[in-house]
XYZ file of C-alpha atoms in Angstrom:
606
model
C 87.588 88.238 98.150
C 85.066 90.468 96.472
C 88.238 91.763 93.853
C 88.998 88.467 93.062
C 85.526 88.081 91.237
C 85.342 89.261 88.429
C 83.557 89.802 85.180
C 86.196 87.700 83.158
C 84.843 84.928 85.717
C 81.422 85.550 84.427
C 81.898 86.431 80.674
C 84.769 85.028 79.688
C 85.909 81.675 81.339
C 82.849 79.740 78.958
C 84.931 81.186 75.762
C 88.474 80.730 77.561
C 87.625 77.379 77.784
C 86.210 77.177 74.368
C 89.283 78.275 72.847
C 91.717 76.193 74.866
C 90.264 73.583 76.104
C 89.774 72.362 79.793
C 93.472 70.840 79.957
C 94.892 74.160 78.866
C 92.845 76.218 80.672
C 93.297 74.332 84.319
C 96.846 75.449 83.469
C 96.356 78.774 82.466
C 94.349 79.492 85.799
C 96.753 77.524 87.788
C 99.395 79.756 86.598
C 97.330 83.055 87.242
C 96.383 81.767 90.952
C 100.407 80.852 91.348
C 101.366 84.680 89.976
C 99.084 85.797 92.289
C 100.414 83.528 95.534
C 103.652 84.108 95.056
C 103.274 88.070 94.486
C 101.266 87.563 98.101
C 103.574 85.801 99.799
C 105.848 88.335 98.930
C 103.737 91.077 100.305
C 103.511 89.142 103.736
C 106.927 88.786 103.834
C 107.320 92.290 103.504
C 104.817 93.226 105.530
C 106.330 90.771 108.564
C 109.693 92.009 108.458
C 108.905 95.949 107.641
C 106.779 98.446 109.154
C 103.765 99.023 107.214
C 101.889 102.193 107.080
C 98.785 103.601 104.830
C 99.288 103.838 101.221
C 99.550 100.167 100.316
C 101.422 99.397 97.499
C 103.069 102.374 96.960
C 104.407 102.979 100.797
C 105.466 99.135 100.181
C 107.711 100.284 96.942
C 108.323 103.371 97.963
C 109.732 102.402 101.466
C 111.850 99.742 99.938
C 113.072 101.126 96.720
C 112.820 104.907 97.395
C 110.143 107.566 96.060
C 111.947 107.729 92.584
C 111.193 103.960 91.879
C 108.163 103.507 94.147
C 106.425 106.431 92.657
C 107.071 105.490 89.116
C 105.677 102.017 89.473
C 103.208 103.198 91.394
C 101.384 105.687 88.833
C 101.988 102.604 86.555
C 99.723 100.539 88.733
C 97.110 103.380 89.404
C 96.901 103.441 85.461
C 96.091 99.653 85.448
C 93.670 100.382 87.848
C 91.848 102.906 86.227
C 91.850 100.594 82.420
C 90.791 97.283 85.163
C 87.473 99.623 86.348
C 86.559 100.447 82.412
C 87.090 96.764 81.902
C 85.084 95.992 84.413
C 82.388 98.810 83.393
C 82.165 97.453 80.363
C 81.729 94.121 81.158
C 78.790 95.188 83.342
C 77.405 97.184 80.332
C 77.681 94.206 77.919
C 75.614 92.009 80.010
C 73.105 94.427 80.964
C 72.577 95.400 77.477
C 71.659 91.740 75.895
C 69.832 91.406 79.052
C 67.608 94.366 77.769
C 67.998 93.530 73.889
C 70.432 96.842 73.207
C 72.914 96.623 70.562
C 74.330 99.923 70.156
C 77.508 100.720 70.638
C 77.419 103.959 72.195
C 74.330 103.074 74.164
C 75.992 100.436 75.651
C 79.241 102.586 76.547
C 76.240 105.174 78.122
C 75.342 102.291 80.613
C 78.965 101.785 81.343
C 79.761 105.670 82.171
C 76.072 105.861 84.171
C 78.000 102.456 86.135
C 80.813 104.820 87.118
C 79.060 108.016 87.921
C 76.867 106.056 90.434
C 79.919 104.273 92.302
C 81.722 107.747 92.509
C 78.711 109.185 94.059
C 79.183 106.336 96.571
C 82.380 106.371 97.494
C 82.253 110.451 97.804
C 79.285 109.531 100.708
C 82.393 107.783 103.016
C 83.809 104.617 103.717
C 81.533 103.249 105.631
C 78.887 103.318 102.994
C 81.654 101.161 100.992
C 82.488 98.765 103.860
C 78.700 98.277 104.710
C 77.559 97.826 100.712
C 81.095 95.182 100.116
C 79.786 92.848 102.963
C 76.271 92.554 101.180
C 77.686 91.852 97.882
C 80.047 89.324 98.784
C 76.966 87.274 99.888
C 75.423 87.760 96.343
C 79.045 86.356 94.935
C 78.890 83.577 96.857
C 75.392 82.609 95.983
C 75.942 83.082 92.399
C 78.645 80.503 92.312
C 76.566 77.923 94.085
C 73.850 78.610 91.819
C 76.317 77.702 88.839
C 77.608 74.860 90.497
C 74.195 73.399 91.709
C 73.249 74.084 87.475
C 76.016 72.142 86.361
C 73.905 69.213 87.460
C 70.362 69.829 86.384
C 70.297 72.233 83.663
C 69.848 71.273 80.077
C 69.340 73.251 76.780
C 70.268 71.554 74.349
C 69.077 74.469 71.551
C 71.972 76.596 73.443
C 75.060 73.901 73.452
C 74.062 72.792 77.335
C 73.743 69.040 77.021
C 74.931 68.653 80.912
C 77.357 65.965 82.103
C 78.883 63.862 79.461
C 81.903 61.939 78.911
C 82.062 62.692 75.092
C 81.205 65.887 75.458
C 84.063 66.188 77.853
C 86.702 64.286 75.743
C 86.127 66.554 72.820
C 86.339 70.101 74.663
C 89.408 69.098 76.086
C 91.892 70.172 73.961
C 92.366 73.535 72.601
C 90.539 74.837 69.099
C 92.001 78.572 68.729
C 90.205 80.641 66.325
C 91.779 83.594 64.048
C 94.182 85.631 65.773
C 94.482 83.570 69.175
C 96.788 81.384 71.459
C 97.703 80.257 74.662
C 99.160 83.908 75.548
C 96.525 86.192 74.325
C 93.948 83.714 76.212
C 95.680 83.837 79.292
C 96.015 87.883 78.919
C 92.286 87.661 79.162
C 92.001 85.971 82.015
C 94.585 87.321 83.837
C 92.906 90.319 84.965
C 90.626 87.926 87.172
C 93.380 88.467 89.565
C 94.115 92.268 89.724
C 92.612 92.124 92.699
C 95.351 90.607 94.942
C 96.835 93.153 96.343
C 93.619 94.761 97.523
C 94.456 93.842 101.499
C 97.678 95.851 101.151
C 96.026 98.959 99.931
C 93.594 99.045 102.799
C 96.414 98.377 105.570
C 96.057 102.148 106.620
C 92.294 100.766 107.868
C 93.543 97.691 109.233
C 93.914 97.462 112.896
C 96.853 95.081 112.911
C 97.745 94.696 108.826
C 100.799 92.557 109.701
C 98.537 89.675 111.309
C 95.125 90.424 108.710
C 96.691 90.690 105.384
C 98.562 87.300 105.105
C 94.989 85.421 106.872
C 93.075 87.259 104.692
C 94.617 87.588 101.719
C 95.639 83.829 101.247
C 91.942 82.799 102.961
C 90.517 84.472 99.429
C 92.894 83.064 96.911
C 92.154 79.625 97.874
C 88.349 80.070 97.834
C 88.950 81.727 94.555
C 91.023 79.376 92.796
C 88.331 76.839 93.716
C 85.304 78.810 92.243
C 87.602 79.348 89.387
C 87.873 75.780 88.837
C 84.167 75.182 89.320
C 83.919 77.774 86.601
C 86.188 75.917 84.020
C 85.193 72.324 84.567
C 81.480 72.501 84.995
C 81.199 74.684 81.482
C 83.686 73.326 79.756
C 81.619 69.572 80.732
C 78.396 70.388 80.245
C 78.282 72.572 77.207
C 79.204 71.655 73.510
C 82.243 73.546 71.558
C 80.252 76.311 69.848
C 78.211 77.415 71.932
C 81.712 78.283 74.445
C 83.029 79.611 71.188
C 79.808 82.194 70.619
C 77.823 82.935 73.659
C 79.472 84.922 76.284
C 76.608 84.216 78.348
C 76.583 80.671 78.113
C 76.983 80.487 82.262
C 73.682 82.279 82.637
C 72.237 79.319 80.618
C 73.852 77.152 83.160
C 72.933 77.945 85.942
C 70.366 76.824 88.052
C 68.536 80.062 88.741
C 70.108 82.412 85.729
C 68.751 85.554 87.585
C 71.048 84.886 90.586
C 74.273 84.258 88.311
C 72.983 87.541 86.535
C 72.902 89.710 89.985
C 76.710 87.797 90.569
C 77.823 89.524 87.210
C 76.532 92.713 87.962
C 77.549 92.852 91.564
C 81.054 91.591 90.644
C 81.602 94.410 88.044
C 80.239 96.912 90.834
C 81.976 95.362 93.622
C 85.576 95.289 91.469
C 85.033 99.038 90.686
C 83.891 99.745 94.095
C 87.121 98.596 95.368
C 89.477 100.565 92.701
C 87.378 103.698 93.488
C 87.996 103.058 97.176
C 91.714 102.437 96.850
C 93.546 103.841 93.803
C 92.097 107.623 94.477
C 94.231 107.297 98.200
C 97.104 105.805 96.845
C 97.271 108.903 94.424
C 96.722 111.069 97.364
C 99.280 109.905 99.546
C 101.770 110.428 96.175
C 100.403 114.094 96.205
C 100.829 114.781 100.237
C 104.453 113.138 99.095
C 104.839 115.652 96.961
C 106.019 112.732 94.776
C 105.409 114.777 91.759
C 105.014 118.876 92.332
C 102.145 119.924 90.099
C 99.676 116.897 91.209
C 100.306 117.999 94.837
C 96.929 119.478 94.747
C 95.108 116.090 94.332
C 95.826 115.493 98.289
C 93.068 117.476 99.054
C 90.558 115.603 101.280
C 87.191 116.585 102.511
C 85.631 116.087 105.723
C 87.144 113.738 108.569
C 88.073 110.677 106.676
C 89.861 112.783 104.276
C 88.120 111.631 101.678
C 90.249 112.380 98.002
C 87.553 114.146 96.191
C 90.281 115.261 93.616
C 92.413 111.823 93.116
C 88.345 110.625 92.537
C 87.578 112.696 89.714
C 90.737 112.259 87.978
C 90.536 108.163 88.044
C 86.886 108.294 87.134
C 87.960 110.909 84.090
C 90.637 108.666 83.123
C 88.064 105.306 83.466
C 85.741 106.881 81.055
C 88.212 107.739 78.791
C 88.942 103.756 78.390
C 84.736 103.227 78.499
C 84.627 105.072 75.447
C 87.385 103.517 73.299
C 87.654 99.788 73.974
C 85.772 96.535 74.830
C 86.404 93.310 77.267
C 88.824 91.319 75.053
C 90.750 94.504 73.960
C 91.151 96.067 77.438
C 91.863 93.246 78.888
C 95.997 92.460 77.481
C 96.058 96.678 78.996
C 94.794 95.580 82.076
C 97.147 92.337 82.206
C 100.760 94.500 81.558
C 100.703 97.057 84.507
C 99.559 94.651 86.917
C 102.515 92.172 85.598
C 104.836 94.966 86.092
C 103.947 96.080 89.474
C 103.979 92.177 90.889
C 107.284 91.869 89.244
C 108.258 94.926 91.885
C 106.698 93.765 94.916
C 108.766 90.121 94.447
C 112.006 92.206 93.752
C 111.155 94.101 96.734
C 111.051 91.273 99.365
C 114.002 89.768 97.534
C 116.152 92.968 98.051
C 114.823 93.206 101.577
C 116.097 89.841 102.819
C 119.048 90.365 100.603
C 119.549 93.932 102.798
C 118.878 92.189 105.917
C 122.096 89.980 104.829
C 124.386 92.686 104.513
C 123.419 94.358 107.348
C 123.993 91.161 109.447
C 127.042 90.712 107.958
C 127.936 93.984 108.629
C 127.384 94.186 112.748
C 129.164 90.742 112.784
C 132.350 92.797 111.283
C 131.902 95.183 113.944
C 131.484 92.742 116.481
C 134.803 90.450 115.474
C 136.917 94.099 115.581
C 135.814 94.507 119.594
C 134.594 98.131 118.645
C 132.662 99.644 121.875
C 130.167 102.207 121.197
C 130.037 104.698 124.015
C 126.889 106.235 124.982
C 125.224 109.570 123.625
C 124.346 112.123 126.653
C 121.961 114.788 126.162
C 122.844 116.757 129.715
C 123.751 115.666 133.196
C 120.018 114.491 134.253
C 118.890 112.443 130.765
C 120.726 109.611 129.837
C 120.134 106.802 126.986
C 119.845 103.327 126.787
C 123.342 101.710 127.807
C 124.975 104.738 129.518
C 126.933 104.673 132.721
C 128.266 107.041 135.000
C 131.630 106.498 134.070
C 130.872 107.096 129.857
C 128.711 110.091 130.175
C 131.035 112.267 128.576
C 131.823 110.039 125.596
C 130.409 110.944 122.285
C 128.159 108.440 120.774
C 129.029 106.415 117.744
C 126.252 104.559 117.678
C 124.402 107.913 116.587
C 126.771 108.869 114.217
C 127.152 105.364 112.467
C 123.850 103.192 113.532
C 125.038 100.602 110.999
C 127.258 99.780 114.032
C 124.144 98.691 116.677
C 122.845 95.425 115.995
C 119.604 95.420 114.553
C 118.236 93.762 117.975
C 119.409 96.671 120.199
C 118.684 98.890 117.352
C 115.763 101.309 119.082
C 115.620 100.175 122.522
C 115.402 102.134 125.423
C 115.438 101.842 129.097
C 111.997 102.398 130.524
C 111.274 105.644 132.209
C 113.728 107.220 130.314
C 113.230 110.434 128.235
C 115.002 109.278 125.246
C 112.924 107.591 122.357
C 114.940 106.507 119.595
C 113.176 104.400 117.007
C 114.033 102.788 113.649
C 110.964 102.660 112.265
C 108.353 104.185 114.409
C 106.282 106.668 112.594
C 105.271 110.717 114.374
C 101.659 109.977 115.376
C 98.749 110.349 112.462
C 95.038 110.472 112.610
C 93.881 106.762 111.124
C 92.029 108.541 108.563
C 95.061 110.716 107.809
C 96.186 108.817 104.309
C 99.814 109.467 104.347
C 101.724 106.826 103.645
C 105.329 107.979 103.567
C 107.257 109.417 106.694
C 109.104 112.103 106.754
C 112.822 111.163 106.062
C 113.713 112.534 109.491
C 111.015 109.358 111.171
C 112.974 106.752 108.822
C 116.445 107.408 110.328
C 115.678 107.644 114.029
C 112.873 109.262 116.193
C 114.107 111.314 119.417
C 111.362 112.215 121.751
C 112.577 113.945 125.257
C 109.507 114.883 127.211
C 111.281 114.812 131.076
C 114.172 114.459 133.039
C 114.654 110.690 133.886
C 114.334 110.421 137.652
C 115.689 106.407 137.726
C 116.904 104.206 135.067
C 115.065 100.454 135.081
C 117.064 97.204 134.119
C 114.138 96.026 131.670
C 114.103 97.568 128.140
C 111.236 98.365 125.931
C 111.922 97.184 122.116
C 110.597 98.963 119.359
C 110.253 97.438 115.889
C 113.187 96.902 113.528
C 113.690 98.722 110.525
C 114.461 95.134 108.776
C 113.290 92.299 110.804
C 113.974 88.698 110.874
C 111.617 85.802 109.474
C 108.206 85.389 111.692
C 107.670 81.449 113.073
C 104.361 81.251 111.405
C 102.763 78.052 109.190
C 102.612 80.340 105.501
C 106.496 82.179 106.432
C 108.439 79.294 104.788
C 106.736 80.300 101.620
C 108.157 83.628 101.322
C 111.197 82.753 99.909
C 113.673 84.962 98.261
C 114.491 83.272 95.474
C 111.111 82.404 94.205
C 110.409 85.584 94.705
C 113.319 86.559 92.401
C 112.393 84.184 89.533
C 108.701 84.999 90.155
C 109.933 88.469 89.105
C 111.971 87.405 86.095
C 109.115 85.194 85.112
C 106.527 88.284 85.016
C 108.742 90.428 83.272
C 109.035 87.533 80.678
C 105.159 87.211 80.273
C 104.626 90.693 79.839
C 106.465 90.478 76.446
C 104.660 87.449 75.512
C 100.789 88.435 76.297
C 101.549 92.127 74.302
C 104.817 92.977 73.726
C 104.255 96.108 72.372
C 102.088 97.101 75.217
C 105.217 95.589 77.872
C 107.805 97.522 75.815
C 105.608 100.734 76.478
C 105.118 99.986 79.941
C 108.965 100.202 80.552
C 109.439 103.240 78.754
C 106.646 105.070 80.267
C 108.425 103.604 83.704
C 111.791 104.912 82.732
C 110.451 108.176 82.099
C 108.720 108.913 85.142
C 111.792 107.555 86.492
C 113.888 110.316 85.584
C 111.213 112.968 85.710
C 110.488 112.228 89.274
C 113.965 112.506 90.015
C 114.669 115.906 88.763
C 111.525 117.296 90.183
C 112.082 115.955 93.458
C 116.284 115.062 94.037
C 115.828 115.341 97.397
C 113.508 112.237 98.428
C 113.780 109.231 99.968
C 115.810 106.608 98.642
C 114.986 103.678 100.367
C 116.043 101.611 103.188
C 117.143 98.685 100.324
C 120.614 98.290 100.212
C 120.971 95.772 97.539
C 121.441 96.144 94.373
C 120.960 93.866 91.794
C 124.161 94.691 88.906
C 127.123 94.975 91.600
C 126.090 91.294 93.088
C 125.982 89.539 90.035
C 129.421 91.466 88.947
C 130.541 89.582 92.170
C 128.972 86.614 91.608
C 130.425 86.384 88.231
C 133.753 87.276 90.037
C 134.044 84.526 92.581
C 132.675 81.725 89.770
C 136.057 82.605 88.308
C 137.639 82.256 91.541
C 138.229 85.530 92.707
C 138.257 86.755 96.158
C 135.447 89.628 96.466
C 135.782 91.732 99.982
C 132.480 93.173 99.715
C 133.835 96.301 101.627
C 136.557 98.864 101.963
C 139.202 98.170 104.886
C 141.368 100.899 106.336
C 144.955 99.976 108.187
C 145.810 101.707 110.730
C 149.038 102.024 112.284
C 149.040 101.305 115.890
C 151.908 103.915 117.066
C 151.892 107.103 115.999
C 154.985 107.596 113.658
C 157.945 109.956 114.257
C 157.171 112.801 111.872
C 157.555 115.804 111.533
C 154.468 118.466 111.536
C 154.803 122.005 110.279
C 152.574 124.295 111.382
C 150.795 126.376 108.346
C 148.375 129.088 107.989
C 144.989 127.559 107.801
C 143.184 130.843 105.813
C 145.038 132.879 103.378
C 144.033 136.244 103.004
C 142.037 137.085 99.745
C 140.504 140.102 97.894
C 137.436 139.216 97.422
C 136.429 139.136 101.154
C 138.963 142.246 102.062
C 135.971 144.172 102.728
C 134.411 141.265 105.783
C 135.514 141.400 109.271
C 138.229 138.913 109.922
C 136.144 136.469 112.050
C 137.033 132.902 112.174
C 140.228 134.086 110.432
C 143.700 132.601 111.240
C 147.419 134.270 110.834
C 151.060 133.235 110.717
C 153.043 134.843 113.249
C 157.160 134.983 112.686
C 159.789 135.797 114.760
C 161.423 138.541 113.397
C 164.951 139.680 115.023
C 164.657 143.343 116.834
C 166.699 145.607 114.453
C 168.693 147.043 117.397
C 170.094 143.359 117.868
C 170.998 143.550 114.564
C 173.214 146.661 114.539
C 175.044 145.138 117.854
C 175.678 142.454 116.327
């Protein structure tokens, strides 16, 4: 809740709706609240059918996509981060500065960096000073949007364009009146930011005690109370105060307001409550890259200090990179930079859950193939005295194809053992961390299969224990029939669309940059995780395309096989030939032809 409030909310939504009008801007924050929802829903989707560990967003990506892709997106959406806290910053500093009649430029950007240094010095004193300071603030939030709803209805300055509820007044603000330079896109770009926050649930599911069942309450509990005060926002200004004045003042809501010190401490708390947050998350999620070893040389900013492993390197280069961005730009230029990253990396997250429950279709179809052929798996035996799940006395000698090919075990025996048994195996269990240990990737030897053997099994029960799924099935809940695949797919394309029409320049950039980490992080590290998606997106639309013209598609190899051996004959050759280079090597593991040569003195009787 507390990243959902912005600045932009405070500053901005007086001259949003001075420049397009109450219709137009209902629509444009309808449309930023429905970005937002769907890009949630498809995080709870993900979250319900995957395992979800620390690192937020980029364990999400990573797990589903692979480090290459995860990571690359990922550093994209740190970035956005880091320009969202200047923004914010700045935002802060702007208001504080007509508040105490300062108009210089660099003065102002002083206030901003002072803003920064004093968060960092918070979050370096621990979480808990973070947790403990978000809960007061929130209360401030809240009060400040009462206080501008309760002013709505008894303030009136007329000398400042606040003439309170009126029916012309209304009528005439609500169409749009763009000035030099603006339209519908660059407005919304501006107000988009408002919403950066969404995802801030995810990045703190390493400090969640049961993220699958919090995140989705949570997360959609704040974007409805949100899109409300939003609302609030746009219809009580754009009713009560006159055309130029939403054109001119950016502080026109202070005016307002019932009590304008209250909205005041609601600006100020929601810049320092928005950077708060990035400080708090962004710094980890760079951490758990670098204990990824993600990218080699930034391996040493997973460094932590003290218990809660708090990223005292990861800190210092966000702030660095936040003060850059302090020092070169303002609200309505840093906001379109904010708006493209953040585009980018919901456009992922929707692709993600709509290439999970596209993987979770081909893996079904898969076992069903298996299961039509009759194929019986026999059991994998350790020794004499430990036995797994499913094995009998009369298979404990068969080799286990399950192990070998676990595409083969249906996804709801998939990890299940008998209890008592020695034998863990586990799809997606993860080797036991400290909570405060941020690492959000496991090691690819946890994402095939986890085999624990601590003793002999003494008796095997007829109950079995199931562990989670790697890909799970759709959760019965009330918000589940939401997270659909497909409007998570067009979400996607529709995000990728808008990022070309806010700033295309800044979208075409974006993609390059991405394409470029893309291929660095994949010759630095070739040997990392590539993800437990099995989709992919260019081969199903080749087949699509394919059976529109009425073409049979298999989908998958098939191999005949004979079912009697036929009468051949086999010649027996040497397997090694002798060579020069290894003359000097004993001949172990070496293999020879050996003829049957007549005895000469047969051949002089004969």
């Amino acid at each position: 809740m507390i990243n959902l409030f912005s600045v932009i909310i405070f500053l901005r939504v007086g001259w949003i709706v001075g420049e397009a009008g109450i219709a137009q801007s209902i629509g444009i924050v309808c449309l930023t609240v429905l970005i937002g929802t769907t890009t949630v829903l498809s995080g709870i989707g993900i979250c319900e059918r995957c395992h979800l560990e620390s690192g937020g967003v980029h364990f999400l990506l990573s797990h589903i996509f692979g480090t290459r892709t995860g990571g690359a997106v990922s550093l994209i959406y740190c970035f956005g981060q880091s320009v969202s806290c200047a923004l914010h910053v700045m935002g802060f500093a702007e208001s504080f500065s007509q508040v105490l009649d300062i108009s210089n430029t660099w003065a102002i950007r002083a206030v901003g960096m002072g803003m920064i240094i004093l968060l960092l010095g918070i979050n370096l004193a621990g979480v808990k000073w973070v947790i403990r300071l978000q809960f007061g603030l929130l209360i401030i939030l809240l009060l400040a949007a009462l206080d501008l709803a309760v002013g709505t209805f008894i303030q009136v300055d007329v000398d400042h364009g606040v003439v309170g509820y009126n029916l012309e007044n209304l009528k005439n603000n609500t169409g749009p009146d763009y000035t030099d330079n603006e339209n519908w896109f660059t407005v919304f770009g501006v107000f988009f930011p408002a919403m950066t926050g969404i995802l801030a649930g995810i990045n703190m599911s390493g400090d969640l005690h049961n993220p699958s069942r919090d995140i989705p309450v949570g997360t959609l509990a704040s974007v409805g109370t949100s899109f409300f005060i939003y609302m609030t926002f746009v219809v009580g200004l754009g009713a009560t105060c006159q055309r130029w004045a939403l054109h001119t003042d950016y502080m026109i809501a202070a005016k307002v307001s019932a009590i304008g010190v209250l909205l005041l401490a609601g600006l100020y708390i929601s810049a320092m409550s928005a950077c708060l947050g990035a400080l708090y998350a962004t710094p980890r999620i760079i951490q758990s890259m670098a204990n990824e070893n993600v990218i080699p040389i930034l391996k040493f900013l997973g460094k932590g200090k003290g218990p809660n492993k708090v990223p005292i390197y990861s800190l210092i280069l966000f702030a660095s990179v936040t003060f850059i961005f302090v020092l070169v730009g303002s609200i309505n230029t840093l906001a379109p930079i904010v708006t493209i990253p953040f585009l980018l990396t919901y456009a992922s997250v929707e692709y993600a859950y709509f290439s999970l429950a596209m993987t979770f279709d081909i893996q079904k179809k898969r076992e069903e193939r298996y299961a039509e052929q009759g194929l019986q798996s026999p059991s994998f035996v350790l020794d004499q005295g430990r036995l797994a799940y499913g094995s009998t006395k009369e298979n404990k000698v068969d080799a286990d194809l399950d192990e070998l090919f676990p595409e083969r075990v249906p996804h709801h025996k998939r990890g299940m053992v008998h209890e008592g048994s020695s034998l863990s195996i586990s799809a997606t269990e993860s080797p036991v961390t400290s909570p405060d240990e941020h690492s959000s990737i496991r090691s690819a030897e946890s994402r095939n299969s986890q085999i624990s053997i601590n003793q002999p099994v003494d008796n095997i029960s007829d109950q079995a224990k199931l562990y989670r799924n790697e890909i799970g099935s759709k959760r019965k809940r009330w918000y589940t029939i939401f997270c659909n695949r497909w409007v998570a797919l067009v979400g996607a394309i529709i995000k990728v669309s808008m990022m070309f029409l806010v700033q295309w320049i800044y979208a075409l950039s974006s993609l390059v940059i991405f394409l470029a980490l893309w291929f660095y992080i994949g010759q630095v590290n070739p040997g990392s995780f590539r993800g437990i998606a099995e989709f992919r997106m260019f081969p199903w639309i080749k087949n699509m395309f394919y059976r529109c013209l009425g073409c049979k598609i298999m989908g998958y190899d098939q191999i005949i096989v004979a079912p009697n051996i036929p009468d051949l004959e086999v010649k027996e050759a040497q397997l090694t030939e002798d060579n020069v280079d290894y003359a000097s090597r004993k001949r172990y593991h070496h293999s020879k032809t050996i003829e049957n040569v007549p005895h000469p003195t047969h051949l002089e009787s004969d």
